Coordinates of C-alpha atoms in Angstrom, one line a residue:
M119 CA 6.0 4.7 10.0
E120 CA 5.9 4.8 13.7
A121 CA 4.2 1.5 14.4
T122 CA 6.8 -0.4 12.3
T123 CA 9.8 0.7 14.3
R124 CA 10.1 -2.7 15.9
A125 CA 11.1 -4.0 12.4
R126 CA 13.9 -1.4 11.8
V127 CA 17.5 -2.4 11.6
P128 CA 18.8 -2.5 15.1
H129 CA 22.3 -1.4 14.2
K130 CA 24.2 0.2 11.3
L131 CA 24.8 -2.2 8.4
T132 CA 27.4 -2.1 5.7
D133 CA 26.3 -1.6 2.2
K134 CA 26.7 -5.4 1.7
G135 CA 24.7 -6.1 4.8
Q136 CA 21.9 -3.8 3.7
A137 CA 21.8 -5.5 0.3
T138 CA 21.7 -9.0 2.0
R139 CA 18.9 -7.9 4.3
A140 CA 16.9 -6.4 1.5
R141 CA 17.3 -9.6 -0.6
I142 CA 16.1 -11.7 2.3
L143 CA 13.0 -9.4 2.7
E144 CA 12.2 -9.5 -1.0
H145 CA 12.2 -13.3 -1.1
A146 CA 10.4 -13.5 2.3
A147 CA 7.6 -11.3 1.0
E148 CA 7.3 -13.5 -2.1
L149 CA 7.2 -16.7 -0.2
I150 CA 4.7 -15.5 2.3
Y151 CA 2.5 -14.3 -0.5
T152 CA 2.6 -17.6 -2.4
K153 CA 2.9 -20.1 0.5
G154 CA 1.5 -18.3 3.5
V155 CA 3.3 -17.4 6.8
H156 CA 3.1 -20.8 8.5
A157 CA 4.2 -22.7 5.4
T158 CA 7.2 -20.5 4.8
N159 CA 10.3 -21.9 6.7
N160 CA 13.9 -20.9 7.1
E161 CA 15.2 -23.6 4.7
Q162 CA 13.0 -22.2 1.8
L163 CA 14.0 -18.7 2.6
R164 CA 17.7 -19.6 2.8
R165 CA 17.6 -21.2 -0.7
A166 CA 15.6 -18.5 -2.3
A167 CA 17.7 -15.6 -0.9
G168 CA 21.0 -17.5 -1.2
V169 CA 22.1 -17.0 2.4
S170 CA 23.3 -19.2 5.2
G171 CA 21.3 -20.0 8.3
S172 CA 23.6 -17.9 10.5
Q173 CA 23.1 -14.9 8.2
L174 CA 19.3 -15.3 8.3
N175 CA 19.4 -15.6 12.1
H176 CA 21.7 -12.6 12.3
Y177 CA 19.2 -10.3 10.5
F178 CA 16.0 -11.9 11.7
P179 CA 16.4 -14.0 14.9
T180 CA 12.6 -14.8 15.1
K181 CA 9.8 -15.3 12.7
E182 CA 8.0 -12.3 14.2
S183 CA 11.0 -10.0 13.6
L184 CA 11.0 -11.2 9.9
V185 CA 7.3 -10.7 9.4
L186 CA 7.5 -7.2 11.0
A187 CA 10.3 -6.3 8.6
V188 CA 8.4 -7.7 5.6
I189 CA 5.4 -5.5 6.5
A190 CA 7.6 -2.4 6.8
W191 CA 9.5 -3.2 3.6
Q192 CA 6.3 -3.8 1.6
A193 CA 4.6 -0.7 3.1
D194 CA 7.6 1.5 2.4
R195 CA 7.5 0.4 -1.3
V196 CA 3.8 1.2 -1.6
L197 CA 4.0 4.5 0.2
A198 CA 7.1 5.6 -1.8
F199 CA 5.2 4.9 -5.1
H200 CA 2.2 6.9 -4.0
R201 CA 4.3 9.8 -2.8
G202 CA 6.2 10.0 -6.0
E203 CA 6.0 12.8 -8.5
R204 CA 3.7 10.8 -10.8
F205 CA 0.6 11.7 -8.7
A206 CA 1.5 15.3 -7.7
S207 CA 0.6 14.8 -4.1
F208 CA -3.0 14.0 -5.1
D209 CA -3.9 17.6 -5.0
D210 CA -6.4 17.6 -7.8
L211 CA -8.9 15.1 -9.4
D212 CA -6.6 14.5 -12.4
A213 CA -4.0 13.0 -10.0
F214 CA -6.6 10.5 -8.7
R215 CA -7.7 9.7 -12.2
E216 CA -4.0 9.0 -13.2
W217 CA -3.7 6.7 -10.2
A218 CA -6.8 4.8 -11.3
D219 CA -5.6 4.7 -14.9
F220 CA -2.2 3.4 -13.9
Y221 CA -3.6 0.3 -12.1
G222 CA -6.4 -0.1 -14.7
G223 CA -3.8 -0.3 -17.4
Y224 CA -1.4 -2.5 -15.5
E225 CA -1.7 -5.8 -17.2
R226 CA -0.6 -7.9 -14.2
A227 CA -2.7 -6.1 -11.7
Y228 CA -5.4 -8.8 -11.8
Q229 CA -2.8 -11.5 -11.3
E230 CA -0.8 -9.9 -8.6
G231 CA -3.5 -8.0 -6.7
C232 CA -2.4 -5.5 -4.1
S233 CA 1.0 -6.4 -2.7
L234 CA 0.3 -5.0 0.7
G235 CA -3.3 -6.2 0.8
S236 CA -2.3 -9.8 -0.2
L237 CA 0.4 -9.8 2.4
A238 CA -2.0 -8.6 5.1
S239 CA -4.5 -11.3 4.2
E240 CA -1.9 -13.9 4.9
I241 CA -0.5 -12.4 8.0
I242 CA -3.7 -11.4 9.7
K243 CA -4.7 -15.1 10.1
T244 CA -1.6 -15.8 12.3
D245 CA -1.2 -15.4 16.0
L246 CA 1.9 -13.2 15.5
D247 CA 1.8 -9.8 17.3
V248 CA 1.9 -7.7 14.1
H249 CA -1.7 -6.4 13.7
D250 CA -0.7 -2.9 14.9
E251 CA 2.0 -2.7 12.2
L252 CA -0.5 -3.8 9.5
A253 CA -3.0 -1.2 10.6
S254 CA -0.3 1.5 10.7
A255 CA 0.7 0.6 7.1
F256 CA -2.8 1.1 5.8
D257 CA -3.3 4.2 7.9
H258 CA -0.3 5.8 6.3
W259 CA -1.6 4.8 2.8
R260 CA -5.0 6.2 3.6
D261 CA -3.4 9.4 4.9
I262 CA -1.8 10.1 1.5
F263 CA -5.3 10.3 0.0
R264 CA -6.7 12.2 2.9
D265 CA -3.9 14.8 2.9
G266 CA -4.4 15.3 -0.8
L267 CA -8.1 15.8 -0.4
Q268 CA -7.7 18.2 2.5
H269 CA -5.3 20.2 0.3
M270 CA -7.8 20.3 -2.5
Q271 CA -10.4 21.5 0.0
R272 CA -8.1 24.3 1.3
L273 CA -7.6 25.4 -2.3
G274 CA -11.3 25.4 -2.9
R275 CA -11.2 22.6 -5.4
I276 CA -13.7 20.4 -3.6
S277 CA -16.6 21.5 -1.4
T278 CA -16.4 22.0 2.3
D279 CA -19.2 19.4 2.5
A280 CA -16.7 16.7 1.5
D281 CA -15.2 14.6 4.3
P282 CA -11.6 13.9 3.3
T283 CA -11.2 11.0 5.7
Q284 CA -14.4 9.3 4.5
L285 CA -13.4 9.8 0.8
A286 CA -9.9 8.5 1.5
N287 CA -11.4 5.4 3.1
L288 CA -13.6 4.9 0.1
L289 CA -10.7 5.2 -2.4
L290 CA -8.6 2.7 -0.5
S291 CA -11.5 0.3 0.0
A292 CA -12.3 0.5 -3.7
F293 CA -8.7 -0.4 -4.5
Q294 CA -8.5 -3.3 -2.1
G295 CA -11.9 -4.7 -2.9
G296 CA -11.5 -4.2 -6.6
S297 CA -8.0 -5.8 -6.6
L298 CA -9.4 -8.9 -4.8
L299 CA -12.3 -9.3 -7.2
A300 CA -10.0 -8.8 -10.2
Q301 CA -7.8 -11.6 -8.9
V302 CA -10.7 -13.9 -8.5
A303 CA -12.1 -13.1 -11.9
R304 CA -8.7 -13.0 -13.5
D305 CA -10.0 -9.8 -15.2
I306 CA -9.0 -6.2 -14.5
T307 CA -12.6 -5.0 -15.0
P308 CA -13.7 -5.2 -11.4
L309 CA -10.8 -3.1 -10.3
K310 CA -11.3 -0.5 -13.0
D311 CA -15.0 -0.3 -12.2
A312 CA -14.5 0.1 -8.5
L313 CA -11.9 2.9 -8.9
Q314 CA -14.0 4.7 -11.5
A315 CA -17.1 4.6 -9.2
A316 CA -15.1 5.9 -6.3
I317 CA -13.5 8.7 -8.3
D318 CA -16.9 9.6 -9.8
Y319 CA -18.2 10.0 -6.3
V320 CA -15.3 12.2 -5.3
Q321 CA -16.0 14.3 -8.4
T322 CA -19.5 15.1 -7.1
F323 CA -17.7 17.4 -4.5
V324 CA -15.6 19.2 -7.1
R325 CA -16.3 22.9 -7.2
S326 CA -16.6 24.4 -10.7
P327 CA -15.1 27.8 -11.6
E328 CA -18.6 29.0 -12.4
V329 CA -19.7 28.4 -8.8
D330 CA -16.8 30.4 -7.5
V331 CA -17.6 33.3 -9.8
L332 CA -21.2 33.4 -8.7
Q333 CA -20.2 33.4 -5.1
V334 CA -17.9 36.3 -5.6
R335 CA -20.7 38.3 -7.2

């Protein structure tokens, strides 16, 4: 993720150092999610992560450096999950259906919402210079869907009339909006409905084998 390089570790860390830094980030992400950026302070983070003030300042000398690292950490988790073998690079409609089914069947989805989206909603309200990093995180996420749809198009699985970028925006927006509504309603149904509607629309561009046979003739 190019735009999050400001948050990368500035020097090589030992295994213990990497573990300590990761623990701080995990607890920082949770505190920012539950309390907000401004309400999260060093004392709370020190207690939650079990580190000293000097350790915290060593890894993250400023609040902005901490928030940048939290964005990168959370984005990396989301992107790694979506790039895993489970969804087969999103190169067919079944992969998108499995993605929707996973979140629709995740019992805590309506409680937790989208981890990256929830983080963004807290951070975007601050005056920290991190908006580019947030935008980059969502761009990379959207690109996973777009790349899969472009591959489907090259394979002839969806029509050339389809706009992969537009469809990728639709899928990500359906997930973000559905997650928020599910949280508010404390019911997974809005998320399931939003994802189903988005995938149903993508399906309208799917080419059937019968069409290909007719075109060959």
